[in-house]
């Protein structure tokens, strides 16, 4: 009977802890691993010389931006993939609603529709982004990456950077 | 000595306040998790009795007041109104129960009424019916007021085609195209208010 009470107390504590963690990770901030090389060298810079380069970068994702959906050019965001809602991708916002985006390869220019944004990975060579699936609705965004928290030698803020190549005039 | 006595009193008060705040914080976390992952009640227009209930039960700490304001804002952004879902939903004042589990598990099907974050404005949530899931062929009247012209297309992978029941007054996929499945917020399964319309939505 004593052990039953003990188990019940432990279960209650775990449940409360789980609830609080879930709420904080949904509303405020969470830590996610970055997989893949589409954002090199910002995340996961592939460097075969250094040991431990096989482990993923972990980044801090903040959710405060989801209240007003106000983003800036060069923000790194986490969003649900438009072709598979269970997958999440991390890319950088290149163009916001109303901007004109054009690529240096094809000479056509398109306007980013209202409520959508154009995302691209920093590593253009191996990145599945808006150049393949077009602009994505801002409603798919799940957070904004602000800091790298692992590995310790690369801890620091993630900077807003707009790439120079690829035409994009506002 | 008197100063020390009142210090002890303040310590007790602080401890009690902290305990109360912890209970409130846990309750709000439970509210958030239930709202996001299980089931929520959406107001299709005004929400004063929700505000009243929340205020009456939680009106005694600063933190809870701040979080109430946040919760209310969040709930209030889920107000949907307009004629686009007549005759299924009334013009104003319908209170619906929305469940979140189906959308997360991918169990939403053609014919369900769902809450979708608008692709034109991410801060707005609209109520529409799904007429086509990925891979299905959808036939629709392009402009029902003026002509009988029909168009057919296949819904691409990961997307859905949504349309309001009132095709004459609905801004839906006929205007902004297919929307990604990730924009679905929940499935409407029951109408709670007005009581005359109580019951499962067809």
Tab-separated table of C-alpha atoms in Angstrom:
chain	number	residue	atom	x	y	z
A	1	UNK	CA	0.000	0.000	0.000
A	2	UNK	CA	2.900	2.353	0.759
A	3	UNK	CA	4.607	1.507	-2.505
A	4	UNK	CA	1.373	2.153	-4.413
A	5	UNK	CA	1.176	5.634	-2.948
A	6	UNK	CA	4.841	6.155	-3.777
A	7	UNK	CA	4.294	5.062	-7.379
A	8	UNK	CA	1.292	7.337	-7.665
A	9	UNK	CA	3.313	10.281	-6.389
A	10	UNK	CA	6.127	9.585	-8.829
A	11	UNK	CA	3.665	9.276	-11.702
A	12	UNK	CA	2.030	12.568	-10.752
A	13	UNK	CA	5.411	14.308	-10.655
A	14	UNK	CA	6.396	12.961	-14.056
A	15	UNK	CA	3.038	13.941	-15.527
A	16	UNK	CA	3.307	17.496	-14.190
A	17	UNK	CA	6.869	17.771	-15.408
A	18	UNK	CA	5.830	16.521	-18.837
A	19	UNK	CA	2.986	19.023	-19.031
A	20	UNK	CA	5.194	21.943	-18.101
A	21	UNK	CA	7.934	20.899	-20.537
A	22	UNK	CA	5.443	20.482	-23.355
A	23	UNK	CA	3.910	23.894	-22.699
A	24	UNK	CA	7.271	25.621	-22.570
A	25	UNK	CA	8.492	23.925	-25.729
A	26	UNK	CA	5.307	24.852	-27.585
A	27	UNK	CA	4.939	28.441	-26.508
A	28	UNK	CA	8.347	29.777	-25.593
A	29	UNK	CA	11.414	27.923	-26.812
A	30	UNK	CA	12.737	24.457	-27.531
A	31	UNK	CA	15.969	22.801	-28.582
A	32	UNK	CA	16.082	20.796	-31.796
A	33	UNK	CA	18.833	18.960	-33.675
A	34	UNK	CA	19.748	20.052	-37.184
A	35	UNK	CA	20.049	17.176	-39.658
A	36	UNK	CA	21.500	17.392	-43.105
A	37	UNK	CA	23.875	19.746	-44.825
A	38	UNK	CA	21.472	22.166	-46.470
A	39	UNK	CA	22.437	24.931	-44.051
A	40	UNK	CA	26.232	24.523	-44.148
A	41	UNK	CA	28.314	26.299	-43.071
A	42	UNK	CA	25.885	27.903	-40.622
A	43	UNK	CA	24.847	24.524	-39.153
A	44	UNK	CA	26.629	21.176	-39.505
A	45	UNK	CA	29.633	22.450	-41.389
A	46	UNK	CA	30.930	19.257	-42.895
A	47	UNK	CA	34.528	19.052	-41.836
A	48	UNK	CA	35.982	15.589	-42.129
A	49	UNK	CA	39.195	16.615	-40.381
A	50	UNK	CA	37.701	17.330	-36.970
A	51	UNK	CA	36.534	14.583	-34.660
A	52	UNK	CA	32.923	14.623	-33.642
A	53	UNK	CA	31.829	16.246	-36.856
A	54	UNK	CA	29.311	13.453	-37.187
A	55	UNK	CA	27.164	14.745	-34.349
A	56	UNK	CA	24.421	17.178	-35.237
A	57	UNK	CA	24.219	20.771	-34.172
A	58	UNK	CA	21.549	21.576	-31.610
A	59	UNK	CA	19.835	24.939	-31.888
A	60	UNK	CA	17.493	27.003	-29.768
A	61	UNK	CA	14.173	27.676	-31.483
A	62	UNK	CA	12.029	30.495	-30.100
A	63	UNK	CA	8.262	30.530	-30.512
A	64	UNK	CA	7.496	34.120	-29.599
A	65	UNK	CA	7.531	35.051	-33.273
A	66	UNK	CA	4.418	32.905	-33.788
A	67	UNK	CA	2.201	35.442	-32.057
A	68	UNK	CA	2.435	38.094	-34.701
A	69	UNK	CA	4.089	36.160	-37.541
A	70	UNK	CA	6.470	39.022	-38.045
A	71	UNK	CA	9.707	37.900	-39.686
A	72	UNK	CA	12.675	39.692	-41.225
A	73	UNK	CA	14.817	38.941	-44.221
A	74	UNK	CA	17.574	36.542	-43.292
A	75	UNK	CA	15.774	34.892	-40.334
A	76	UNK	CA	16.418	31.179	-39.987
A	77	UNK	CA	13.094	29.429	-39.407
A	78	UNK	CA	11.738	25.955	-38.682
A	79	UNK	CA	8.711	25.027	-40.783
A	80	UNK	CA	6.606	21.983	-41.654
A	81	UNK	CA	7.341	20.620	-45.102
A	82	UNK	CA	4.534	21.435	-47.567
A	83	UNK	CA	4.732	17.957	-49.058
A	84	UNK	CA	4.810	16.041	-45.773
A	85	UNK	CA	3.447	17.721	-42.689
A	86	UNK	CA	5.253	15.347	-40.331
A	87	UNK	CA	8.711	16.558	-41.413
A	88	UNK	CA	10.211	19.805	-40.262
A	89	UNK	CA	12.830	21.727	-42.187
A	90	UNK	CA	15.207	24.518	-41.224
A	91	UNK	CA	15.924	27.165	-43.846
A	92	UNK	CA	16.541	30.876	-44.143
A	93	UNK	CA	13.894	33.391	-45.228
A	94	UNK	CA	15.055	35.175	-48.369
A	95	UNK	CA	11.897	37.050	-49.345
A	96	UNK	CA	8.750	38.138	-47.508
A	97	UNK	CA	5.208	38.721	-48.876
A	98	UNK	CA	5.191	41.258	-51.675
A	99	UNK	CA	8.870	40.896	-52.570
A	100	UNK	CA	10.035	39.966	-56.034
A	101	UNK	CA	12.357	36.968	-56.196
A	102	UNK	CA	14.402	35.908	-59.153
A	103	UNK	CA	17.227	33.483	-59.649
A	104	UNK	CA	20.446	34.049	-61.493
A	105	UNK	CA	19.929	30.879	-63.523
A	106	UNK	CA	16.477	31.426	-64.972
A	107	UNK	CA	15.588	34.932	-65.926
A	108	UNK	CA	11.988	34.935	-64.768
A	109	UNK	CA	10.997	36.922	-61.717
A	110	UNK	CA	8.033	36.073	-59.526
A	111	UNK	CA	6.260	37.958	-56.778
A	112	UNK	CA	5.942	36.252	-53.400
A	113	UNK	CA	2.168	36.088	-52.711
A	114	UNK	CA	0.535	37.556	-49.628
A	115	UNK	CA	0.971	35.428	-46.515
A	116	UNK	CA	3.830	33.401	-48.047
A	117	UNK	CA	7.606	33.545	-47.846
A	118	UNK	CA	10.523	32.314	-49.928
A	119	UNK	CA	13.010	30.100	-48.079
A	120	UNK	CA	16.401	28.870	-49.186
A	121	UNK	CA	19.168	26.879	-47.567
A	122	UNK	CA	22.602	28.442	-47.156
A	123	UNK	CA	24.181	25.575	-49.055
A	124	UNK	CA	22.523	26.094	-52.442
A	125	UNK	CA	24.061	23.000	-53.934
A	126	UNK	CA	22.324	20.495	-51.661
A	127	UNK	CA	19.189	22.172	-50.394
A	128	UNK	CA	15.565	21.288	-51.049
A	129	UNK	CA	13.835	24.625	-50.671
A	130	UNK	CA	11.547	27.145	-52.332
A	131	UNK	CA	13.421	26.756	-55.588
A	132	UNK	CA	11.745	23.322	-55.794
A	133	UNK	CA	8.441	23.670	-53.948
A	134	UNK	CA	7.759	27.363	-54.345
A	135	UNK	CA	6.884	29.920	-51.671
A	136	UNK	CA	5.470	28.468	-48.452
A	137	UNK	CA	2.570	29.888	-46.395
A	138	UNK	CA	3.755	31.594	-43.209
A	139	UNK	CA	1.246	29.462	-41.281
A	140	UNK	CA	3.612	26.506	-41.683
A	141	UNK	CA	6.364	28.199	-39.680
A	142	UNK	CA	6.934	26.589	-36.306
A	143	UNK	CA	9.660	28.781	-34.822
A	144	UNK	CA	12.728	30.900	-35.357
A	145	UNK	CA	16.284	29.769	-34.710
A	146	UNK	CA	18.193	32.194	-32.524
A	147	UNK	CA	21.216	30.382	-31.086
A	148	UNK	CA	23.360	27.318	-31.510
A	149	UNK	CA	23.663	25.526	-28.174
A	150	UNK	CA	25.764	22.473	-29.140
A	151	UNK	CA	28.634	21.724	-29.873
A	152	UNK	CA	30.237	23.982	-27.280
A	153	UNK	CA	32.891	25.341	-29.606
A	154	UNK	CA	30.209	26.795	-31.880
A	155	UNK	CA	27.832	28.174	-29.278
A	156	UNK	CA	26.617	31.587	-30.301
A	157	UNK	CA	23.849	33.600	-31.896
A	158	UNK	CA	22.683	32.805	-35.405
A	159	UNK	CA	23.013	35.922	-37.477
A	160	UNK	CA	20.561	37.337	-39.937
A	161	UNK	CA	22.268	37.216	-43.274
A	162	UNK	CA	20.874	37.846	-46.718
A	163	UNK	CA	22.888	36.149	-49.447
A	164	UNK	CA	24.325	38.429	-52.085
A	165	UNK	CA	23.787	36.111	-55.012
A	166	UNK	CA	20.314	35.482	-56.359
A	167	UNK	CA	18.398	38.554	-57.367
A	168	UNK	CA	15.908	39.734	-54.824
A	169	UNK	CA	14.772	43.322	-54.969
A	170	UNK	CA	12.124	44.832	-52.767
B	1	UNK	CA	12.449	42.280	17.269
B	2	UNK	CA	9.278	43.547	15.738
B	3	UNK	CA	11.080	43.885	12.404
B	4	UNK	CA	12.174	40.246	12.606
B	5	UNK	CA	8.639	39.117	13.376
B	6	UNK	CA	7.206	40.874	10.368
B	7	UNK	CA	10.019	39.394	8.254
B	8	UNK	CA	8.806	35.932	9.214
B	9	UNK	CA	5.295	36.984	8.291
B	10	UNK	CA	6.436	38.199	4.881
B	11	UNK	CA	8.311	34.959	4.320
B	12	UNK	CA	5.163	32.979	5.015
B	13	UNK	CA	3.135	35.151	2.706
B	14	UNK	CA	5.747	34.820	-0.035
B	15	UNK	CA	5.787	31.047	0.335
B	16	UNK	CA	2.005	30.886	0.132
B	17	UNK	CA	1.949	33.133	-2.924
B	18	UNK	CA	4.574	30.940	-4.590
B	19	UNK	CA	2.537	27.802	-3.889
B	20	UNK	CA	-0.598	29.357	-5.334
B	21	UNK	CA	1.310	30.514	-8.381
B	22	UNK	CA	2.696	27.007	-8.903
B	23	UNK	CA	-0.819	25.559	-8.865
B	24	UNK	CA	-2.018	28.191	-11.327
B	25	UNK	CA	0.951	27.602	-13.625
B	26	UNK	CA	0.318	23.851	-13.637
B	27	UNK	CA	-3.342	24.413	-14.413
B	28	UNK	CA	-2.503	26.708	-17.312
B	29	UNK	CA	-0.038	24.180	-18.687
B	30	UNK	CA	-2.784	21.549	-18.528
B	31	UNK	CA	-5.095	23.946	-20.336
B	32	UNK	CA	-2.524	24.568	-23.048
B	33	UNK	CA	-1.814	20.891	-23.618
B	34	UNK	CA	-5.516	20.022	-23.764
B	35	UNK	CA	-6.181	22.886	-26.154
B	36	UNK	CA	-3.305	22.080	-28.465
B	37	UNK	CA	-3.279	18.337	-28.530
B	38	UNK	CA	-6.739	17.100	-27.632
B	39	UNK	CA	-9.791	19.218	-27.973
B	40	UNK	CA	-10.786	22.827	-27.817
B	41	UNK	CA	-13.914	24.893	-28.009
B	42	UNK	CA	-13.872	27.483	-30.738
B	43	UNK	CA	-16.139	30.424	-30.736
B	44	UNK	CA	-17.708	31.273	-34.006
B	45	UNK	CA	-18.125	34.901	-33.039
B	46	UNK	CA	-18.231	36.216	-29.487
B	47	UNK	CA	-16.535	34.766	-26.448
B	48	UNK	CA	-17.611	36.663	-23.371
B	49	UNK	CA	-18.567	33.657	-21.261
B	50	UNK	CA	-15.152	32.104	-21.797
B	51	UNK	CA	-13.499	35.277	-20.608
B	52	UNK	CA	-15.807	35.349	-17.597
B	53	UNK	CA	-15.038	31.778	-16.604
B	54	UNK	CA	-11.305	32.213	-16.895
B	55	UNK	CA	-11.280	35.490	-15.034
B	56	UNK	CA	-13.416	34.222	-12.148
B	57	UNK	CA	-11.233	31.212	-11.488
B	58	UNK	CA	-7.822	32.758	-11.868
B	59	UNK	CA	-8.025	36.356	-10.864
B	60	UNK	CA	-5.512	36.399	-8.024
B	61	UNK	CA	-1.897	36.481	-9.156
B	62	UNK	CA	0.009	38.716	-11.553
B	63	UNK	CA	1.411	35.831	-13.548
B	64	UNK	CA	-1.956	34.246	-14.082
B	65	UNK	CA	-3.466	37.532	-15.265
B	66	UNK	CA	-0.707	37.893	-17.828
B	67	UNK	CA	-1.221	34.329	-19.018
B	68	UNK	CA	-4.993	34.785	-19.130
B	69	UNK	CA	-4.517	37.697	-21.434
B	70	UNK	CA	-2.331	35.548	-23.618
B	71	UNK	CA	-4.811	32.653	-23.564
B	72	UNK	CA	-7.689	34.943	-24.380
B	73	UNK	CA	-5.817	36.454	-27.271
B	74	UNK	CA	-5.055	32.993	-28.502
B	75	UNK	CA	-8.640	31.844	-28.222
B	76	UNK	CA	-9.927	35.063	-29.699
B	77	UNK	CA	-7.819	34.546	-32.789
B	78	UNK	CA	-9.813	31.428	-33.374
B	79	UNK	CA	-13.039	33.284	-33.919
B	80	UNK	CA	-14.398	32.537	-37.318
B	81	UNK	CA	-17.372	34.300	-38.771
B	82	UNK	CA	-18.982	34.914	-42.089
B	83	UNK	CA	-21.372	33.361	-44.546
B	84	UNK	CA	-18.952	30.979	-46.216
B	85	UNK	CA	-20.203	27.884	-44.427
B	86	UNK	CA	-23.966	28.427	-44.672
B	87	UNK	CA	-26.190	26.489	-44.207
B	88	UNK	CA	-23.993	24.168	-42.132
B	89	UNK	CA	-22.807	26.869	-39.739
B	90	UNK	CA	-24.781	29.979	-38.855
B	91	UNK	CA	-23.666	33.475	-39.741
B	92	UNK	CA	-22.632	34.404	-36.200
B	93	UNK	CA	-22.448	32.991	-32.726
B	94	UNK	CA	-21.865	29.266	-33.255
B	95	UNK	CA	-19.796	27.533	-30.604
B	96	UNK	CA	-18.010	24.501	-31.951
B	97	UNK	CA	-15.922	21.766	-30.430
B	98	UNK	CA	-12.706	21.179	-32.298
B	99	UNK	CA	-10.564	18.148	-31.758
B	100	UNK	CA	-6.878	18.170	-32.502
B	101	UNK	CA	-5.971	14.495	-32.464
B	102	UNK	CA	-7.228	13.620	-35.955
B	103	UNK	CA	-5.241	16.352	-37.619
B	104	UNK	CA	-2.020	15.309	-35.906
B	105	UNK	CA	-2.473	11.655	-36.746
B	106	UNK	CA	-3.385	12.379	-40.344
B	107	UNK	CA	-6.881	10.915	-39.977
B	108	UNK	CA	-8.713	13.858	-41.539
B	109	UNK	CA	-10.742	12.813	-44.585
B	110	UNK	CA	-12.694	14.314	-47.468
B	111	UNK	CA	-15.933	15.801	-46.220
B	112	UNK	CA	-14.642	16.887	-42.807
B	113	UNK	CA	-15.121	20.442	-41.641
B	114	UNK	CA	-11.728	21.683	-40.489
B	115	UNK	CA	-10.112	24.744	-39.015
B	116	UNK	CA	-7.297	25.904	-41.288
B	117	UNK	CA	-4.795	28.705	-40.888
B	118	UNK	CA	-5.397	30.959	-43.867
B	119	UNK	CA	-2.573	30.883	-46.460
B	120	UNK	CA	-3.207	34.556	-47.166
B	121	UNK	CA	-2.917	35.722	-43.556
B	122	UNK	CA	-1.256	33.438	-40.994
B	123	UNK	CA	-2.981	35.194	-38.113
B	124	UNK	CA	-6.448	34.250	-39.346
B	125	UNK	CA	-8.043	30.828	-38.941
B	126	UNK	CA	-10.871	29.852	-41.263
B	127	UNK	CA	-13.452	27.061	-41.189
B	128	UNK	CA	-13.912	25.153	-44.419
B	129	UNK	CA	-14.778	21.686	-45.654
B	130	UNK	CA	-12.208	19.396	-47.258
B	131	UNK	CA	-13.278	18.385	-50.729
B	132	UNK	CA	-10.117	16.588	-51.787
B	133	UNK	CA	-7.128	14.964	-50.121
B	134	UNK	CA	-3.776	14.362	-51.806
B	135	UNK	CA	-3.998	12.345	-54.964
B	136	UNK	CA	-7.737	12.920	-55.425
B	137	UNK	CA	-9.326	14.610	-58.379
B	138	UNK	CA	-11.379	17.712	-57.592
B	139	UNK	CA	-14.009	19.246	-59.863
B	140	UNK	CA	-15.260	22.684	-59.002
B	141	UNK	CA	-17.279	25.547	-60.411
B	142	UNK	CA	-14.848	28.319	-61.143
B	143	UNK	CA	-17.308	31.207	-60.849
B	144	UNK	CA	-20.789	29.968	-59.902
B	145	UNK	CA	-22.440	33.392	-59.984
B	146	UNK	CA	-21.626	34.163	-63.582
B	147	UNK	CA	-20.969	30.951	-65.457
B	148	UNK	CA	-21.229	27.182	-65.350
B	149	UNK	CA	-17.597	26.592	-66.211
B	150	UNK	CA	-16.039	23.647	-64.393
B	151	UNK	CA	-12.430	22.842	-63.804
B	152	UNK	CA	-10.786	19.633	-62.643
B	153	UNK	CA	-7.408	19.151	-61.045
B	154	UNK	CA	-5.479	16.597	-59.025
B	155	UNK	CA	-4.465	17.575	-55.507
B	156	UNK	CA	-0.658	17.295	-55.114
B	157	UNK	CA	1.061	15.311	-52.367
B	158	UNK	CA	0.819	16.773	-48.889
B	159	UNK	CA	-1.911	19.246	-49.865
B	160	UNK	CA	-5.692	19.484	-49.517
B	161	UNK	CA	-8.484	21.268	-51.334
B	162	UNK	CA	-10.833	23.229	-49.099
B	163	UNK	CA	-14.120	24.863	-49.994
B	164	UNK	CA	-16.861	26.596	-48.050
B	165	UNK	CA	-20.331	25.091	-48.182
B	166	UNK	CA	-21.694	28.380	-49.488
B	167	UNK	CA	-19.826	28.517	-52.792
B	168	UNK	CA	-21.244	31.908	-53.710
B	169	UNK	CA	-19.665	33.689	-50.752
B	170	UNK	CA	-16.541	31.809	-49.870
B	171	UNK	CA	-12.877	32.652	-50.282
B	172	UNK	CA	-11.332	29.225	-50.494
B	173	UNK	CA	-9.123	26.974	-52.604
B	174	UNK	CA	-10.836	28.237	-55.749
B	175	UNK	CA	-9.030	31.519	-55.083
B	176	UNK	CA	-5.794	30.600	-53.336
B	177	UNK	CA	-5.245	27.048	-54.598
B	178	UNK	CA	-4.452	23.915	-52.650
B	179	UNK	CA	-3.192	24.372	-49.113
B	180	UNK	CA	-0.539	22.230	-47.384
B	181	UNK	CA	-1.811	19.737	-44.831
B	182	UNK	CA	0.395	21.362	-42.169
B	183	UNK	CA	-1.970	24.341	-41.994
B	184	UNK	CA	-4.841	22.288	-40.550
B	185	UNK	CA	-5.434	23.239	-36.922
B	186	UNK	CA	-8.218	20.818	-36.004
B	187	UNK	CA	-11.364	19.014	-37.033
B	188	UNK	CA	-14.785	20.331	-36.075
B	189	UNK	CA	-16.917	17.515	-34.746
B	190	UNK	CA	-19.679	18.959	-32.646
B	191	UNK	CA	-21.732	22.111	-32.280
B	192	UNK	CA	-22.415	23.142	-28.693
B	193	UNK	CA	-24.223	26.469	-29.112
B	194	UNK	CA	-26.928	27.353	-30.207
B	195	UNK	CA	-28.637	24.428	-28.488
B	196	UNK	CA	-31.053	24.031	-31.353
B	197	UNK	CA	-28.185	22.976	-33.561
B	198	UNK	CA	-26.535	20.756	-30.963
B	199	UNK	CA	-24.971	17.594	-32.216
B	200	UNK	CA	-22.455	16.187	-34.556
B	201	UNK	CA	-21.843	18.096	-37.760
B	202	UNK	CA	-22.413	16.118	-40.887
